[in-house]
Amino acid sequence: MTATLIWILVAFVAIGLYLSWTAGRLDRLHARIDASRAGLDAQLLRRASVAQELATSGVLDPAASIVLYEAAHAARQAEEEQREVAESELSQALRAVFADAQQVEAVRAAPGGEEAARELTEAVRRVPMARRFHNDSVRAARALRRHRKVRWFRLAGHAPFPLAFEMDDEPPAALADRPT
């Protein structure tokens, strides 16, 4: 009788340790999501700031400046619910303004344009990487949260269900093809 109780107690302790380990893993995934989202937000803000700065620098033609400025401003001011759409519109505006290499060369030829073009190229290259990293973290947390043990024992606590950040982040061809 005593040996049976000891084995039952050992089984409960083992199950408790396993559940605790799973809850800790889920917590680390949620922390990774928060960190990757902060990194994505920083890269999106950097891209919008560089685009807005370039739009107001006077090196672009007036129509391109207005299109780029309005898209960058909308991306910076967007509410959380509209952020993906605003960032996609900024990507589309960047592709429209820098559709050909001549526009990029005109920016590079202007005083201070080489630095501005380099910053914009780096910014548009980093956004897809940051978004991919964030979405990979979300995918891993979602996969763990789908397990029965996580749902039955409510190991996620009150953490909101993680959402991927879906946007059009394709860089302009004229900027993507150029080495920095």
Short mmCIF file of C-alpha atoms in Angstrom, two decimals:
data_model
loop_
_atom_site.label_atom_id
_atom_site.label_comp_id
_atom_site.label_asym_id
_atom_site.label_seq_id
_atom_site.Cartn_x
_atom_site.Cartn_y
_atom_site.Cartn_z
CA MET A 1 0.00 0.00 0.00
CA THR A 2 2.77 2.47 0.90
CA ALA A 3 4.77 1.61 -2.22
CA THR A 4 1.69 2.30 -4.39
CA LEU A 5 1.18 5.71 -2.78
CA ILE A 6 4.84 6.56 -3.29
CA TRP A 7 4.61 5.62 -6.99
CA ILE A 8 1.44 7.68 -7.40
CA LEU A 9 3.14 10.62 -5.69
CA VAL A 10 6.23 10.23 -7.94
CA ALA A 11 3.95 10.16 -11.02
CA PHE A 12 2.16 13.34 -9.90
CA VAL A 13 5.46 15.09 -9.24
CA ALA A 14 6.77 14.03 -12.67
CA ILE A 15 3.60 15.25 -14.37
CA GLY A 16 3.78 18.51 -12.40
CA LEU A 17 7.41 19.04 -13.40
CA TYR A 18 6.58 18.36 -17.04
CA LEU A 19 3.66 20.80 -16.99
CA SER A 20 5.81 23.39 -15.26
CA TRP A 21 8.54 22.95 -17.87
CA THR A 22 5.94 23.33 -20.67
CA ALA A 23 4.49 26.46 -19.07
CA GLY A 24 8.00 27.92 -18.78
CA ARG A 25 8.69 27.12 -22.41
CA LEU A 26 5.46 28.82 -23.43
CA ASP A 27 6.36 31.84 -21.30
CA ARG A 28 9.76 32.07 -23.01
CA LEU A 29 8.06 31.90 -26.41
CA HIS A 30 5.74 34.73 -25.42
CA ALA A 31 8.73 36.79 -24.27
CA ARG A 32 10.42 36.07 -27.60
CA ILE A 33 7.29 37.25 -29.41
CA ASP A 34 7.31 40.50 -27.42
CA ALA A 35 10.99 41.07 -28.20
CA SER A 36 10.58 40.26 -31.88
CA ARG A 37 7.55 42.54 -32.13
CA ALA A 38 9.55 45.37 -30.57
CA GLY A 39 12.31 44.74 -33.12
CA LEU A 40 9.79 44.71 -35.96
CA ASP A 41 8.22 47.94 -34.72
CA ALA A 42 11.67 49.55 -34.58
CA GLN A 43 12.48 48.48 -38.14
CA LEU A 44 9.10 49.66 -39.44
CA LEU A 45 9.54 53.01 -37.70
CA ARG A 46 13.05 53.34 -39.10
CA ARG A 47 11.84 52.59 -42.63
CA ALA A 48 9.00 55.12 -42.35
CA SER A 49 11.33 57.76 -40.86
CA VAL A 50 13.93 57.34 -43.59
CA ALA A 51 11.23 57.44 -46.28
CA GLN A 52 9.69 60.56 -44.74
CA GLU A 53 13.08 62.22 -44.44
CA LEU A 54 13.86 61.40 -48.07
CA ALA A 55 10.46 62.72 -49.18
CA THR A 56 11.09 66.07 -47.51
CA SER A 57 14.71 66.38 -48.65
CA GLY A 58 13.85 67.84 -52.06
CA VAL A 59 15.77 65.26 -54.10
CA LEU A 60 12.61 63.58 -55.41
CA ASP A 61 10.17 65.12 -57.84
CA PRO A 62 7.16 66.78 -56.14
CA ALA A 63 4.64 64.04 -57.01
CA ALA A 64 6.91 61.26 -55.73
CA SER A 65 7.66 63.29 -52.60
CA ILE A 66 3.97 63.72 -51.81
CA VAL A 67 3.16 60.03 -52.38
CA LEU A 68 6.09 58.88 -50.28
CA TYR A 69 5.53 61.44 -47.51
CA GLU A 70 1.83 60.63 -47.14
CA ALA A 71 2.44 56.88 -47.06
CA ALA A 72 5.28 57.22 -44.54
CA HIS A 73 3.26 59.59 -42.37
CA ALA A 74 0.25 57.25 -42.44
CA ALA A 75 2.48 54.32 -41.47
CA ARG A 76 3.94 56.22 -38.53
CA GLN A 77 0.55 57.44 -37.28
CA ALA A 78 -1.48 54.27 -37.88
CA GLU A 79 -3.45 52.71 -35.05
CA GLU A 80 -2.60 49.11 -34.22
CA GLU A 81 -5.62 47.74 -36.08
CA GLN A 82 -4.63 49.57 -39.28
CA ARG A 83 -0.86 49.14 -39.00
CA GLU A 84 -0.50 46.23 -41.42
CA VAL A 85 -2.45 48.05 -44.13
CA ALA A 86 -0.54 51.30 -43.65
CA GLU A 87 2.83 49.53 -43.77
CA SER A 88 1.77 47.66 -46.92
CA GLU A 89 0.79 50.96 -48.50
CA LEU A 90 4.22 52.36 -47.64
CA SER A 91 5.83 49.35 -49.33
CA GLN A 92 3.70 49.98 -52.41
CA ALA A 93 4.61 53.67 -52.40
CA LEU A 94 8.31 52.83 -52.14
CA ARG A 95 8.00 50.44 -55.07
CA ALA A 96 6.13 53.08 -57.08
CA VAL A 97 8.65 55.84 -56.37
CA PHE A 98 11.72 53.65 -56.83
CA ALA A 99 10.38 51.52 -59.68
CA ASP A 100 13.44 52.16 -61.82
CA ALA A 101 17.10 52.53 -61.07
CA GLN A 102 17.16 56.07 -62.53
CA GLN A 103 15.27 57.42 -59.51
CA VAL A 104 17.74 55.77 -57.15
CA GLU A 105 20.65 57.20 -59.13
CA ALA A 106 19.06 60.66 -58.99
CA VAL A 107 18.85 60.36 -55.20
CA ARG A 108 22.46 59.17 -54.99
CA ALA A 109 23.62 62.09 -57.15
CA ALA A 110 22.07 64.70 -54.84
CA PRO A 111 24.12 66.13 -51.97
CA GLY A 112 23.80 63.69 -49.08
CA GLY A 113 21.87 61.35 -51.33
CA GLU A 114 24.36 58.50 -51.14
CA GLU A 115 23.83 58.25 -47.38
CA ALA A 116 20.04 58.58 -47.72
CA ALA A 117 19.88 55.87 -50.38
CA ARG A 118 22.07 53.58 -48.26
CA GLU A 119 19.86 54.10 -45.19
CA LEU A 120 16.70 53.45 -47.18
CA THR A 121 18.20 50.32 -48.76
CA GLU A 122 19.16 48.97 -45.33
CA ALA A 123 15.73 49.81 -43.91
CA VAL A 124 13.78 48.09 -46.67
CA ARG A 125 16.00 45.01 -46.38
CA ARG A 126 15.65 44.71 -42.61
CA VAL A 127 11.84 44.90 -42.46
CA PRO A 128 11.24 41.50 -44.13
CA MET A 129 13.82 39.87 -41.88
CA ALA A 130 12.28 41.34 -38.73
CA ARG A 131 8.79 40.35 -39.87
CA ARG A 132 9.92 36.81 -40.66
CA PHE A 133 11.58 36.47 -37.25
CA HIS A 134 8.42 37.73 -35.51
CA ASN A 135 6.13 35.46 -37.50
CA ASP A 136 8.37 32.45 -36.82
CA SER A 137 8.10 33.16 -33.08
CA VAL A 138 4.32 33.44 -33.38
CA ARG A 139 4.16 30.18 -35.32
CA ALA A 140 6.15 28.34 -32.63
CA ALA A 141 3.95 29.68 -29.82
CA ARG A 142 0.77 28.83 -31.70
CA ALA A 143 1.99 25.29 -32.30
CA LEU A 144 2.65 24.79 -28.59
CA ARG A 145 -0.65 26.40 -27.59
CA ARG A 146 -2.54 23.97 -29.83
CA HIS A 147 -1.42 20.98 -27.74
CA ARG A 148 -4.11 19.47 -25.55
CA LYS A 149 -2.05 19.63 -22.38
CA VAL A 150 -1.65 23.40 -22.78
CA ARG A 151 -5.37 23.92 -23.34
CA TRP A 152 -6.58 21.47 -20.67
CA PHE A 153 -4.31 22.80 -17.93
CA ARG A 154 -4.54 26.42 -19.16
CA LEU A 155 -0.78 26.76 -19.24
CA ALA A 156 -0.95 29.91 -21.39
CA GLY A 157 -2.65 31.75 -18.55
CA HIS A 158 -4.25 34.99 -19.67
CA ALA A 159 -1.75 35.72 -22.43
CA PRO A 160 -3.47 36.79 -25.64
CA PHE A 161 -3.30 34.44 -28.60
CA PRO A 162 -0.27 35.55 -30.64
CA LEU A 163 -1.00 37.13 -34.02
CA ALA A 164 1.31 37.20 -37.00
CA PHE A 165 2.10 40.50 -38.71
CA GLU A 166 0.99 40.15 -42.31
CA MET A 167 1.98 42.89 -44.71
CA ASP A 168 3.41 43.49 -48.15
CA ASP A 169 7.11 43.94 -47.44
CA GLU A 170 8.62 43.39 -50.86
CA PRO A 171 11.36 45.97 -51.37
CA PRO A 172 11.61 48.06 -54.54
CA ALA A 173 13.59 46.22 -57.19
CA ALA A 174 15.91 49.17 -57.74
CA LEU A 175 16.90 49.14 -54.06
CA ALA A 176 16.93 45.38 -53.53
CA ASP A 177 19.32 44.74 -56.42
CA ARG A 178 21.91 47.28 -55.30
CA PRO A 179 24.71 46.37 -52.93
CA THR A 180 24.98 48.60 -49.88
#
